[in-house]
Coordinates of C-alpha atoms in Angstrom, one line a residue:
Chain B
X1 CA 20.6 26.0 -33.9
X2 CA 19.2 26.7 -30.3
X3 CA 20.3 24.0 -27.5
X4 CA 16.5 22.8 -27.1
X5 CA 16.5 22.9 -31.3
X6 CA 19.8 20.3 -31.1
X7 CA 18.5 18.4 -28.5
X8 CA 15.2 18.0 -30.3
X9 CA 17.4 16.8 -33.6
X10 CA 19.1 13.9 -31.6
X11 CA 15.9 12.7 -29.7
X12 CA 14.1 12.8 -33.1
X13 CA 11.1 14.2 -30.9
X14 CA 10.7 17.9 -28.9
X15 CA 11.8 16.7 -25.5
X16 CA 9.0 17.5 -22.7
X17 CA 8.5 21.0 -21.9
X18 CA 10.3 20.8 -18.9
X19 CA 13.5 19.3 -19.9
X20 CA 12.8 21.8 -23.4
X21 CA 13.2 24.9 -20.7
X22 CA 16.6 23.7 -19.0
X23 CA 19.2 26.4 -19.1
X24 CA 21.0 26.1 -22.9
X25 CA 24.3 24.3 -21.0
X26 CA 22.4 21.6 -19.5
X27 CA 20.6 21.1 -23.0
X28 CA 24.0 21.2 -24.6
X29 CA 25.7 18.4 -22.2
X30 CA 22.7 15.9 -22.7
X31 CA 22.5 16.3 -26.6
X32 CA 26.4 15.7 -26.6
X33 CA 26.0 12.7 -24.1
X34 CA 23.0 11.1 -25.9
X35 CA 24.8 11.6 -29.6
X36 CA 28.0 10.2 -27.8
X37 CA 26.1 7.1 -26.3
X38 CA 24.6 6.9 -29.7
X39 CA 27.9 6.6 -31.6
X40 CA 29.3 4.3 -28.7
X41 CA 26.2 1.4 -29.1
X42 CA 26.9 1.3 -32.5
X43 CA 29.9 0.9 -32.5
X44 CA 29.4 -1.7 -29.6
X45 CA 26.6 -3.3 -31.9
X46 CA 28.8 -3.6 -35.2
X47 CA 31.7 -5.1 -32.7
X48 CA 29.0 -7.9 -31.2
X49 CA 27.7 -8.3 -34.6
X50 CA 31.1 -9.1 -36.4
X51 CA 32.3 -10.7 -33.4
X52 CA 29.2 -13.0 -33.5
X53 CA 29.2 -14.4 -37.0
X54 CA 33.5 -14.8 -36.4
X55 CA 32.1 -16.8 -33.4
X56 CA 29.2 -19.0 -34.0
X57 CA 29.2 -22.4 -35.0
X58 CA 29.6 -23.1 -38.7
X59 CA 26.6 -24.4 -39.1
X60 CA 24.4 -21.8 -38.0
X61 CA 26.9 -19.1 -39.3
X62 CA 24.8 -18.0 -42.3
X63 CA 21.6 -17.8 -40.3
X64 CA 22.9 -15.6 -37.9
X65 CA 25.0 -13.9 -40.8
X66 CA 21.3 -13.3 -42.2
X67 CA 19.3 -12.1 -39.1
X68 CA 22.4 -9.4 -38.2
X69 CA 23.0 -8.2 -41.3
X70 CA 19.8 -8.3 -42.8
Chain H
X1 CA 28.6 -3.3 -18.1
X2 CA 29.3 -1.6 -14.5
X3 CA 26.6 -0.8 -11.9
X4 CA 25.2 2.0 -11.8
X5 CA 23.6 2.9 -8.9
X6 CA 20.8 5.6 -7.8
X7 CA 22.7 8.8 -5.9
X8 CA 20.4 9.0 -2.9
X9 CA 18.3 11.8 -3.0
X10 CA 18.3 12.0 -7.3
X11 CA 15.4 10.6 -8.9
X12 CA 15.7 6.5 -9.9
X13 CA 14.7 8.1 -13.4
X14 CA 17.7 9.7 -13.4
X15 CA 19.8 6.9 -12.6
X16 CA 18.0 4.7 -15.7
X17 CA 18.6 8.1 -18.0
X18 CA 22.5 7.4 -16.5
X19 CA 22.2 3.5 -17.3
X20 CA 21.6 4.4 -21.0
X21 CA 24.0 6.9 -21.6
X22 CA 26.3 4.7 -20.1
X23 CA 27.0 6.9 -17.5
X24 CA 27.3 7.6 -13.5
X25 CA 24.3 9.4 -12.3
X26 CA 26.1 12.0 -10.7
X27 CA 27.2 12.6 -14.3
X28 CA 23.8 13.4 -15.7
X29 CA 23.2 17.1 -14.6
X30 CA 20.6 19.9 -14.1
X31 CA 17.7 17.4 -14.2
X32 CA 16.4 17.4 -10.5
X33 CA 14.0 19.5 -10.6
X34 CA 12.1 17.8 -13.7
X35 CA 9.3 15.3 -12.4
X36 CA 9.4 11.7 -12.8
X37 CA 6.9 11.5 -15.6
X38 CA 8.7 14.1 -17.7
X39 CA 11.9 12.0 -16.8
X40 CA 10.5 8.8 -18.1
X41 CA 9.1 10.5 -21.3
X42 CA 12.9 11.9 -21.6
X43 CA 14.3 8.2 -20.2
X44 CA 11.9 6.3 -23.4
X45 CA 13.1 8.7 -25.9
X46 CA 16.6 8.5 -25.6
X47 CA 16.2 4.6 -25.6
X48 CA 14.1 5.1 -29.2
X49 CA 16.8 6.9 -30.7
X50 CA 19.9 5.3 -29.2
X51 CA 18.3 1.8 -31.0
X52 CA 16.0 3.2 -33.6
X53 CA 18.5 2.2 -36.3
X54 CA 18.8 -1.3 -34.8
X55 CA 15.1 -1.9 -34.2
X56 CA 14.8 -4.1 -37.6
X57 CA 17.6 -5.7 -36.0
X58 CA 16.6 -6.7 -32.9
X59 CA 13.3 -7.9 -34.2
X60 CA 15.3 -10.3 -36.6
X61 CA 17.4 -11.7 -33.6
X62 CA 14.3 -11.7 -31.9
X63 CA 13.4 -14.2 -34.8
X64 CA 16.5 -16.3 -34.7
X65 CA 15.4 -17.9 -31.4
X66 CA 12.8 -19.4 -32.9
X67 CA 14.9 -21.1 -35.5
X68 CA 18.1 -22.1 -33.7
X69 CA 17.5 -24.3 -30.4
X70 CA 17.0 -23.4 -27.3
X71 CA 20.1 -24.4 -25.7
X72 CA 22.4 -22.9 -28.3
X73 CA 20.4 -19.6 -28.6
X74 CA 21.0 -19.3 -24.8
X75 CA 24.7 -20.0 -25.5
X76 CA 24.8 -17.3 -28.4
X77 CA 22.7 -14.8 -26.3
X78 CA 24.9 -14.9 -23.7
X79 CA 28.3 -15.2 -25.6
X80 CA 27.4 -12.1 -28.5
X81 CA 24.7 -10.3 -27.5
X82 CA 25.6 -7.3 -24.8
X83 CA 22.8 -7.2 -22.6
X84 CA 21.5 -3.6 -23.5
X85 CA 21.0 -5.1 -27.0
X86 CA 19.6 -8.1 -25.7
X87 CA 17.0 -6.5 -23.3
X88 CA 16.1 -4.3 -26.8
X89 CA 15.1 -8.3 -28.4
X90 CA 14.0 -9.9 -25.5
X91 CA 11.2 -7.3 -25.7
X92 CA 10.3 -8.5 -28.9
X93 CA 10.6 -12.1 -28.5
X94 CA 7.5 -14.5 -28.4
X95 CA 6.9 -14.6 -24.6
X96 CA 7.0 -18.7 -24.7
X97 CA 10.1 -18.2 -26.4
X98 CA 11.3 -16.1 -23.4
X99 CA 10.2 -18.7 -21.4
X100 CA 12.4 -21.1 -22.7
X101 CA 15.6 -18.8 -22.8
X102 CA 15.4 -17.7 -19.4
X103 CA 16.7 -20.6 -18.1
X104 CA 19.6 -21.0 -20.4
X105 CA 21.4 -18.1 -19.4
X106 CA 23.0 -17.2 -16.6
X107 CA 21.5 -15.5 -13.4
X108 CA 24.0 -12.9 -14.0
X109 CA 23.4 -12.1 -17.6
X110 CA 19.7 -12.3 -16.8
X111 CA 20.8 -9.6 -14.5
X112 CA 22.3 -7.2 -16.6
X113 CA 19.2 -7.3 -18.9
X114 CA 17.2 -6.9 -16.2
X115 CA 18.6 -3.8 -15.6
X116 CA 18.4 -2.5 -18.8
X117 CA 14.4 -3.7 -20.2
X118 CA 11.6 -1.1 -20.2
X119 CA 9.4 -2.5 -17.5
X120 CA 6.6 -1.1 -20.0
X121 CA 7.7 -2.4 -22.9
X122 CA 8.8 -5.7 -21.6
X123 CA 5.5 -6.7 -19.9
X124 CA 3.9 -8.9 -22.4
X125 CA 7.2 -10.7 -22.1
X126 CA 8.0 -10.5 -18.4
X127 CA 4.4 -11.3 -16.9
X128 CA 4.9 -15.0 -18.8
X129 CA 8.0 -15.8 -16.8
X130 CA 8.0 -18.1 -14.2
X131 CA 8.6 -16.8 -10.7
X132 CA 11.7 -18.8 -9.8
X133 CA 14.3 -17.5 -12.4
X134 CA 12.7 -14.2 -11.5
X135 CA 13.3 -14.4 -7.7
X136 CA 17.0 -15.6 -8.4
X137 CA 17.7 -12.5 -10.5
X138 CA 15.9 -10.5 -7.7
X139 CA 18.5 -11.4 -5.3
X140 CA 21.3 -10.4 -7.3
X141 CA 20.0 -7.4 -8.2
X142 CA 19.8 -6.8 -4.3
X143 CA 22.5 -8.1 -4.1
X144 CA 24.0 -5.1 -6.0
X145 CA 21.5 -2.8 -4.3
X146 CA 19.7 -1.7 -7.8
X147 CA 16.2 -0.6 -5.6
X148 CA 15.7 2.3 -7.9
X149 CA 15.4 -0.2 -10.9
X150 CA 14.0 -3.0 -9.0
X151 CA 10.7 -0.8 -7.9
X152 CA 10.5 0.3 -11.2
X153 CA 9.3 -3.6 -11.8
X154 CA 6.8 -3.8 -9.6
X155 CA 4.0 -3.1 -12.0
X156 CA 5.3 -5.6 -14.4
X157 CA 5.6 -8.3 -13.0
X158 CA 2.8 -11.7 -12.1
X159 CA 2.0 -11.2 -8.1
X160 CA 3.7 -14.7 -8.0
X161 CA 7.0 -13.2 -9.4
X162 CA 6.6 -10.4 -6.6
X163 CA 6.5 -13.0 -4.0
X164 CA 9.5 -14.4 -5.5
X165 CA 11.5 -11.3 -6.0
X166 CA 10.7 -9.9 -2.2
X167 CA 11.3 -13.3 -1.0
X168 CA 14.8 -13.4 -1.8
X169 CA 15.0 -9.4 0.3
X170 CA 17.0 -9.4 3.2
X171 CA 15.3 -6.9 6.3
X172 CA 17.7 -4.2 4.7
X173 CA 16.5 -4.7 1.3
X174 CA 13.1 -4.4 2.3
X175 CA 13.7 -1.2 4.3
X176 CA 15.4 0.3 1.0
X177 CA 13.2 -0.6 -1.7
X178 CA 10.1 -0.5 -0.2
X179 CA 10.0 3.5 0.0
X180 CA 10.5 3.7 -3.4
X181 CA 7.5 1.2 -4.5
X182 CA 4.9 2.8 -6.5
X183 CA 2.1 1.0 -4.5
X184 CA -0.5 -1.7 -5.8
X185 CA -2.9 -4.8 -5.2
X186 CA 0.4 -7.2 -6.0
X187 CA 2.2 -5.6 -2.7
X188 CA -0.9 -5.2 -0.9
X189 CA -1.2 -9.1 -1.1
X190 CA 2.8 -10.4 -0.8
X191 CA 3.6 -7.7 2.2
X192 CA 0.4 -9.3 4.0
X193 CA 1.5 -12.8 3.5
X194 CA 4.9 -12.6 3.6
X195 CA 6.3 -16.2 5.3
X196 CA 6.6 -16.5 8.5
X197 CA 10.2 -17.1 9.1
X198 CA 11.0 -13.7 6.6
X199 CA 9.1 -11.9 9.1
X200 CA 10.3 -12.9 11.7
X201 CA 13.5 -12.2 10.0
X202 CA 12.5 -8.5 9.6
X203 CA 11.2 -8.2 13.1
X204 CA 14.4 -9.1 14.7
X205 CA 16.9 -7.9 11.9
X206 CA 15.7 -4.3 11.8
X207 CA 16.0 -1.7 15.2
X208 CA 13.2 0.2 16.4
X209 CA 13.9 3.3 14.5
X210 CA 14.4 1.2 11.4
X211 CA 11.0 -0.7 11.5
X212 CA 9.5 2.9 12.0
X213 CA 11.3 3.5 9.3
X214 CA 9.4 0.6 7.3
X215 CA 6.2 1.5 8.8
X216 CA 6.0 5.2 7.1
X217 CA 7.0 3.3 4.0
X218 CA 4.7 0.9 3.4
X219 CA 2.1 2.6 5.7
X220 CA 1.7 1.3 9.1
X221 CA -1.5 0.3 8.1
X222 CA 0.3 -2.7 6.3
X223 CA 2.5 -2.9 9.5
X224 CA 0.0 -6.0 11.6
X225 CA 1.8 -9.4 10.1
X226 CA 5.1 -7.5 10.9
X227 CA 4.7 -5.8 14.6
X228 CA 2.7 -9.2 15.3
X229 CA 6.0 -10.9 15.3
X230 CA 8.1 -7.7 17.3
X231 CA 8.8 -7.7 20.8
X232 CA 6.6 -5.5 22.9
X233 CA 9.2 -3.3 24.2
X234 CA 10.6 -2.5 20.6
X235 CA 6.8 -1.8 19.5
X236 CA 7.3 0.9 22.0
X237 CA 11.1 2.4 20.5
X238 CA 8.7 2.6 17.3
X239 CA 5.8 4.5 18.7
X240 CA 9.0 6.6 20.3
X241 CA 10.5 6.7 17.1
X242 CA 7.4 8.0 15.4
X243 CA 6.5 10.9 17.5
X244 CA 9.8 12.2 17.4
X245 CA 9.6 12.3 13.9
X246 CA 6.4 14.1 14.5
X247 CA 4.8 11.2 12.3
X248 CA 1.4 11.5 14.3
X249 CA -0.6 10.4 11.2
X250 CA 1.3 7.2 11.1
X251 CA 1.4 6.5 14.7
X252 CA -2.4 6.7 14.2
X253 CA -2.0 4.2 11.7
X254 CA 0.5 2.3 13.2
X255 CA -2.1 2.2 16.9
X256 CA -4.7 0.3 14.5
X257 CA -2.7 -2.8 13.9
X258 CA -0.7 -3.2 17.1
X259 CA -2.1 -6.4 19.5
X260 CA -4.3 -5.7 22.2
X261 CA -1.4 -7.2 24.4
X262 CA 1.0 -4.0 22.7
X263 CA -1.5 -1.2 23.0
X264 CA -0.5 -0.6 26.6
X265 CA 2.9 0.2 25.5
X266 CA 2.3 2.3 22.8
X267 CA -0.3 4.3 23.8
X268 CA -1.0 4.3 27.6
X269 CA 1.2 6.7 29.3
X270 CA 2.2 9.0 26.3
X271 CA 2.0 12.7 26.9
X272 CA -0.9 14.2 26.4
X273 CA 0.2 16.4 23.5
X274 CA 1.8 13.3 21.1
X275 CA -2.0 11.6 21.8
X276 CA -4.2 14.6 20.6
X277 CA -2.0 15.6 18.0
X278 CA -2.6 11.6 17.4
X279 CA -6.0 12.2 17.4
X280 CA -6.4 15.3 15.5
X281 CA -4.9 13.3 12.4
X282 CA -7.8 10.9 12.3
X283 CA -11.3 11.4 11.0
X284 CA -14.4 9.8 12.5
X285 CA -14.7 6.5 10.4
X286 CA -10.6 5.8 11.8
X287 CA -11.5 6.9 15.3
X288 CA -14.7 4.5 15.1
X289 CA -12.2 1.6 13.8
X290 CA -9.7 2.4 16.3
X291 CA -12.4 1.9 19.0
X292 CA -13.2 -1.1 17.9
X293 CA -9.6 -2.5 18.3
X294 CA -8.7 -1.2 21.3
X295 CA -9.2 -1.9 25.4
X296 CA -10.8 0.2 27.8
X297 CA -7.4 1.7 29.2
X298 CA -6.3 2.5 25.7
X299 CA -9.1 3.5 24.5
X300 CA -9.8 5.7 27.5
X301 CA -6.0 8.0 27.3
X302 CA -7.2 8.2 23.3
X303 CA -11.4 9.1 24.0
X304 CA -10.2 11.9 26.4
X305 CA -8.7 13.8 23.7
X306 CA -11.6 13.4 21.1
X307 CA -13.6 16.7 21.1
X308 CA -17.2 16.3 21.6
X309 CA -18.4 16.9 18.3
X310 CA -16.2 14.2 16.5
X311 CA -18.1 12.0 19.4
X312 CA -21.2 12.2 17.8
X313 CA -20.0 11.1 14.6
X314 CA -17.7 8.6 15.8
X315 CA -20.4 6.8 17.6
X316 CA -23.0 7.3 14.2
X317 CA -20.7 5.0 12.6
X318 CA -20.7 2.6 15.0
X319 CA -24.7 2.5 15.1
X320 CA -24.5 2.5 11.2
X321 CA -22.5 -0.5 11.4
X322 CA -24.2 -2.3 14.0
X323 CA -21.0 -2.0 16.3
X324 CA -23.1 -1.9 19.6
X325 CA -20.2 -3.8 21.6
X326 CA -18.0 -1.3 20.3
X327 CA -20.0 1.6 21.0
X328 CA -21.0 0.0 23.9
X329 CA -17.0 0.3 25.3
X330 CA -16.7 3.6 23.8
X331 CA -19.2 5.3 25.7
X332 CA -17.6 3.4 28.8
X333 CA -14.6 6.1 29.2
X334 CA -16.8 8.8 27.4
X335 CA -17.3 11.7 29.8
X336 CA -21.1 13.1 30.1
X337 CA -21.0 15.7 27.1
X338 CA -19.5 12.8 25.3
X339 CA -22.2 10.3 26.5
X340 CA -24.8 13.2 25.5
X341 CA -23.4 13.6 22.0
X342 CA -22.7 9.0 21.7
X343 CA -26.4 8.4 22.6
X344 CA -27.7 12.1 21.1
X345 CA -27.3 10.5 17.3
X346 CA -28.5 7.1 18.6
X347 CA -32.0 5.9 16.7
X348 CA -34.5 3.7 19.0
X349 CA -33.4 0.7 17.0
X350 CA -29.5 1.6 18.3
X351 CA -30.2 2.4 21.9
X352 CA -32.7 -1.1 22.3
X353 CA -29.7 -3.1 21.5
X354 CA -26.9 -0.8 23.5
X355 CA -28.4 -0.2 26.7
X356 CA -28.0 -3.7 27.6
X357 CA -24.3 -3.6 27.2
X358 CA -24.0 -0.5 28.8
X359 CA -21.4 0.3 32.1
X360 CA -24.5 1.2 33.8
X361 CA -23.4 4.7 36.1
X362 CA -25.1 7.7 36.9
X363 CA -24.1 9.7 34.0
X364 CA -25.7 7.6 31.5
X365 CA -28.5 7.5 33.7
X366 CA -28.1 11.4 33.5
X367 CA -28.2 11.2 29.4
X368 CA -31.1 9.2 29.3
X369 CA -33.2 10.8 31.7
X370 CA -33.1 13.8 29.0
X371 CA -32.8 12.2 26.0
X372 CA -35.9 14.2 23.8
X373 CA -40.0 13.0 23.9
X374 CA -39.3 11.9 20.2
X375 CA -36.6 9.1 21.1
X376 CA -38.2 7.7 24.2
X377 CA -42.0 8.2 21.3
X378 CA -39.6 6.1 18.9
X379 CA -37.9 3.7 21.6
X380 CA -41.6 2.4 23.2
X381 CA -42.4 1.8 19.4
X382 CA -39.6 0.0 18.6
X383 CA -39.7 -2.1 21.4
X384 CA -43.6 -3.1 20.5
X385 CA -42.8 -3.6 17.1
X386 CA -39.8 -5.8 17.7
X387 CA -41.6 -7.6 20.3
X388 CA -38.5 -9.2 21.5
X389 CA -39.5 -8.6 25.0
X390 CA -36.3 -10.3 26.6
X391 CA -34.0 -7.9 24.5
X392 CA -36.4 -4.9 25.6
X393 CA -36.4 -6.2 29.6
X394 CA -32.9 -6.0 29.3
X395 CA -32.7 -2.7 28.7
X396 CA -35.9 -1.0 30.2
X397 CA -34.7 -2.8 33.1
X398 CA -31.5 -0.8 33.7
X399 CA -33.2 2.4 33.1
X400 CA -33.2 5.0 35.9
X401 CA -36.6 5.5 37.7
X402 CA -37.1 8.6 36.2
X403 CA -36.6 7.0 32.4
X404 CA -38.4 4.2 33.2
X405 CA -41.7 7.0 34.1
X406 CA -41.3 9.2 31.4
X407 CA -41.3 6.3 28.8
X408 CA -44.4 4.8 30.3
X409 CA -45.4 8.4 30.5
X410 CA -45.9 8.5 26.7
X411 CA -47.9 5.0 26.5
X412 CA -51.1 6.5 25.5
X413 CA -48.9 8.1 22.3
X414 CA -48.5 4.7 20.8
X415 CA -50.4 3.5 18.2
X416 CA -53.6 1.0 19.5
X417 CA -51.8 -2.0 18.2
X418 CA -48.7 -1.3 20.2
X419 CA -50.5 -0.6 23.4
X420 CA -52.0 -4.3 22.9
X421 CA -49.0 -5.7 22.2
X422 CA -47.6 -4.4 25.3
X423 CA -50.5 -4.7 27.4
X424 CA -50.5 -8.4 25.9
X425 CA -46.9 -9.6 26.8
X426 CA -47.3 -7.7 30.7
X427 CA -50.4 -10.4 31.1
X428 CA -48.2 -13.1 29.9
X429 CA -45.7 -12.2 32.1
X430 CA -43.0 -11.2 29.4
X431 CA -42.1 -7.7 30.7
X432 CA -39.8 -7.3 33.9
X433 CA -40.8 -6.0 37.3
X434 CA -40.3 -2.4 37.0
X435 CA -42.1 -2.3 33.6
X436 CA -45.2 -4.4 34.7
X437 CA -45.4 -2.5 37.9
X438 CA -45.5 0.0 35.8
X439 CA -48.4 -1.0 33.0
X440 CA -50.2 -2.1 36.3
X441 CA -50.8 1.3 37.1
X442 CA -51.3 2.4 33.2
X443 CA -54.9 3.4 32.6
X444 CA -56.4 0.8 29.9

């Protein structure tokens, strides 16, 4: 895949045109810094989320269990 | 989560880009030269994919506060939720909802969320919270210097939360956030009616070069509540510190909303180069409104550089807007070419009412004298239509001899109603001496 082609994976959506035409190595260091900021919230959003139901009152524990985990 | 601040000179986009990716702005490369509308586009996108698997989440937390009390969802906001994620809910909770949590967590928390919302997506949310939490979250994020992020707000928030937020700005803040404003009504208002004691504040707190500074930012224009509370001897280090920036549209600007008292120091006695450079940056409506404002002595060093053309139309505005006092003081300093062109554009109706407040010298006298058949046809007219025979004394009265003949000259040229009228108020006595001496010797 081209640079612009990975970038657009990641984003889900072409980037604009003028971030699409930045040289391949700039396109290849913010595809690999999104997709690592992507890893690193969820991984910071399963820790909150676990750390959460540990933490919460008992009694609101399951609704709280509920609205994180679905 | 660490601050992460704007590198001067890179785009704030780029710094909110950094905040996402969790990054230093100096980390983010190779994006400089992109606009900022391309770097918002870029800035949203990220944010959708970084939480599009968490979005069901988020709106299900977002739910939660409506089902656990207030006080405790504050408590678990604060305790579990990572700010990021929370600015994610917080733009999907029910704005009372909002209103009610906002005041359970802590300024600093508020803070950090603050930092991270969308200022687009948030705005439902955002414009139904009060000012006060909003004005204490303001003055930690200046605290921490967040401008770039702080301006991004601006078009978010209520005008009352604006008032509150640029309350809580010290002289400093003000001089650093303010360039990066994207302008609207909101500012417009709070920057005009900032309190008293904040501008005063400002007016001492920053230098010279500093509130020159502040004037190019928020265009000097906006400058009058400000430099009304500046000594007069720094409003001349800023008209100093403007031309040597070669800032000669703002100094324009800036000459506009300076005192009458200040004028003298910021314009009288400048070389002649800074004032027609001055003067070549505004058109004929600003000229006109610059007359208006300012004394003869000012107004004099700035007429002397105004070529004769841009006279005409400077004093056609006046006469469109009535301004006869104004034009009146204008055509004062105005040299003869300048008094031909002033009174050249000036209807019957205009030079009725501004010969009366006329210097009275022998150049005007000189611009009357030949002023064309069809203004003097149109004057007589106008003056036995109006029949306000004290406003026409006044001025037939101060014209020359010569005038004064060629007017009554043209008598048999008006129509037989106006010679009646005329002949009518010389019988009773309303004309002065030089025009009934004159209608004496007028053949019925």
């Amino acid at each position: 895949m081209t640079s612009d082609a990975d970038l657009t994976a990641v984003l889900g959506a072409a980037p604009p045109a003028a971030i699409g035409a930045l040289p391949a190595e700039t396109l290849a260091r913010l595809t690999e810094q999104i997709s690592a900021a992507k890893e690193h919230v969820h991984g910071e959003m399963d820790a909150s989320v676990q750390k959460a139901i540990a933490g919460v009152p008992f009694a609101v524990r399951g609704i709280v269990r509920k609205a994180l985990l679905g | 989560m660490s601050t992460v601040r704007t590198t001067p000179g890179l785009s704030p986009q780029v710094g909110r880009i950094a905040r996402l990716l969790r990054l230093d702005p100096t980390e983010v490369q190779g994006l400089e030269g992109v606009d900022d509308a391309d770097l918002r586009i870029f800035h949203d996108q990220i944010s959708r994919t970084l939480f599009a698997d968490a979005q069901q989440r988020f709106a299900r937390i977002a739910g939660l506060s409506k089902t656990i009390p207030g006080p405790l969802a504050g408590i678990l906001a604060e305790k579990f939720l990572p700010p990021v994620m929370a600015a994610r809910t917080a733009e999907m909770l029910d704005p009372a909802k909002a209103r009610d949590l906002i005041g359970r967590v802590s300024v600093k928390y508020l803070a950090e969320i603050a930092l991270a919302l969308d200022p687009v997506r948030s705005r439902p949310v955002v414009q139904k919270l009060p000012p006060e939490p909003i004005g204490k979250v303001a003055k930690e994020l200046f605290g921490r210097k967040e401008y770039a992020t702080m301006a991004e707000f601006v078009g978010t928030v209520t005008v009352e939360a604006l008032f509150a937020a640029l309350h809580a700005a010290s002289p400093h803040d003000l001089l650093a956030v303010v360039p990066l404003l994207e302008w609207n009504e909101n500012l417009d208002k709070v920057i005009a009616e900032l309190p008293a004691a904040q501008v005063t504040q400002i007016a001492t707190a920053l230098t010279a070069e500093e509130l020159a500074e502040l004037a190019l930012a928020l265009d000097p224009s906006r400058m009058g509540p400000i430099v009304s509370a500046v000594p007069v001897e720094t409003v001349a280090g800023i008209a100093a510190a403007l031309f040597e920036r070669g800032e000669y549209a703002g100094m324009a600007r800036f000459v506009g909303v300076v005192t009458p008292e200040m004028v003298h120091a910021v314009i009288v006695d400048l070389p002649a180069e800074d004032v027609r450079a001055m003067v070549a940056e505004l058109d004929p409506t600003e000229l006109a409104e610059l007359a208006l404002k300012l004394e003869p002595t000012a107004l004099g060093s700035i007429v002397a550089h105004v070529p004769v053309d841009t006279v005409g139309e400077i004093a056609q505005v006046l006469f469109e807007r009535g301004e006869y006092a104004g034009t009146a003081a204008f055509v004062d300093v105005a040299t003869e070419p300048m008094l031909h062109a002033a009174l050249g554009v000036a209807s019957a109706r205009d030079l009725l009412a501004i010969v009366p407040l006329l210097e009275w010298s022998p150049a005007v006298d000189g611009v009357v004298d030949t002023l064309p058949d069809a203004t003097l046809d149109g004057l007589f007219a106008e003056i036995a239509n109006g029949t306000d025979w004290e406003a026409a004394k006044g001025a037939f009265e101060r014209l020359s001899s010569t005038a004064q003949k060629r007017l009554f000259a043209r008598f048999d040229r008006l129509s037989k109603a106006n010679r009646t009228k005329i002949r009518n108020a010389a019988d009773a006595g309303e004309l002065g001496p030089a025009a009934a001496a004159l209608m004496a010797g007028t053949p019925a």
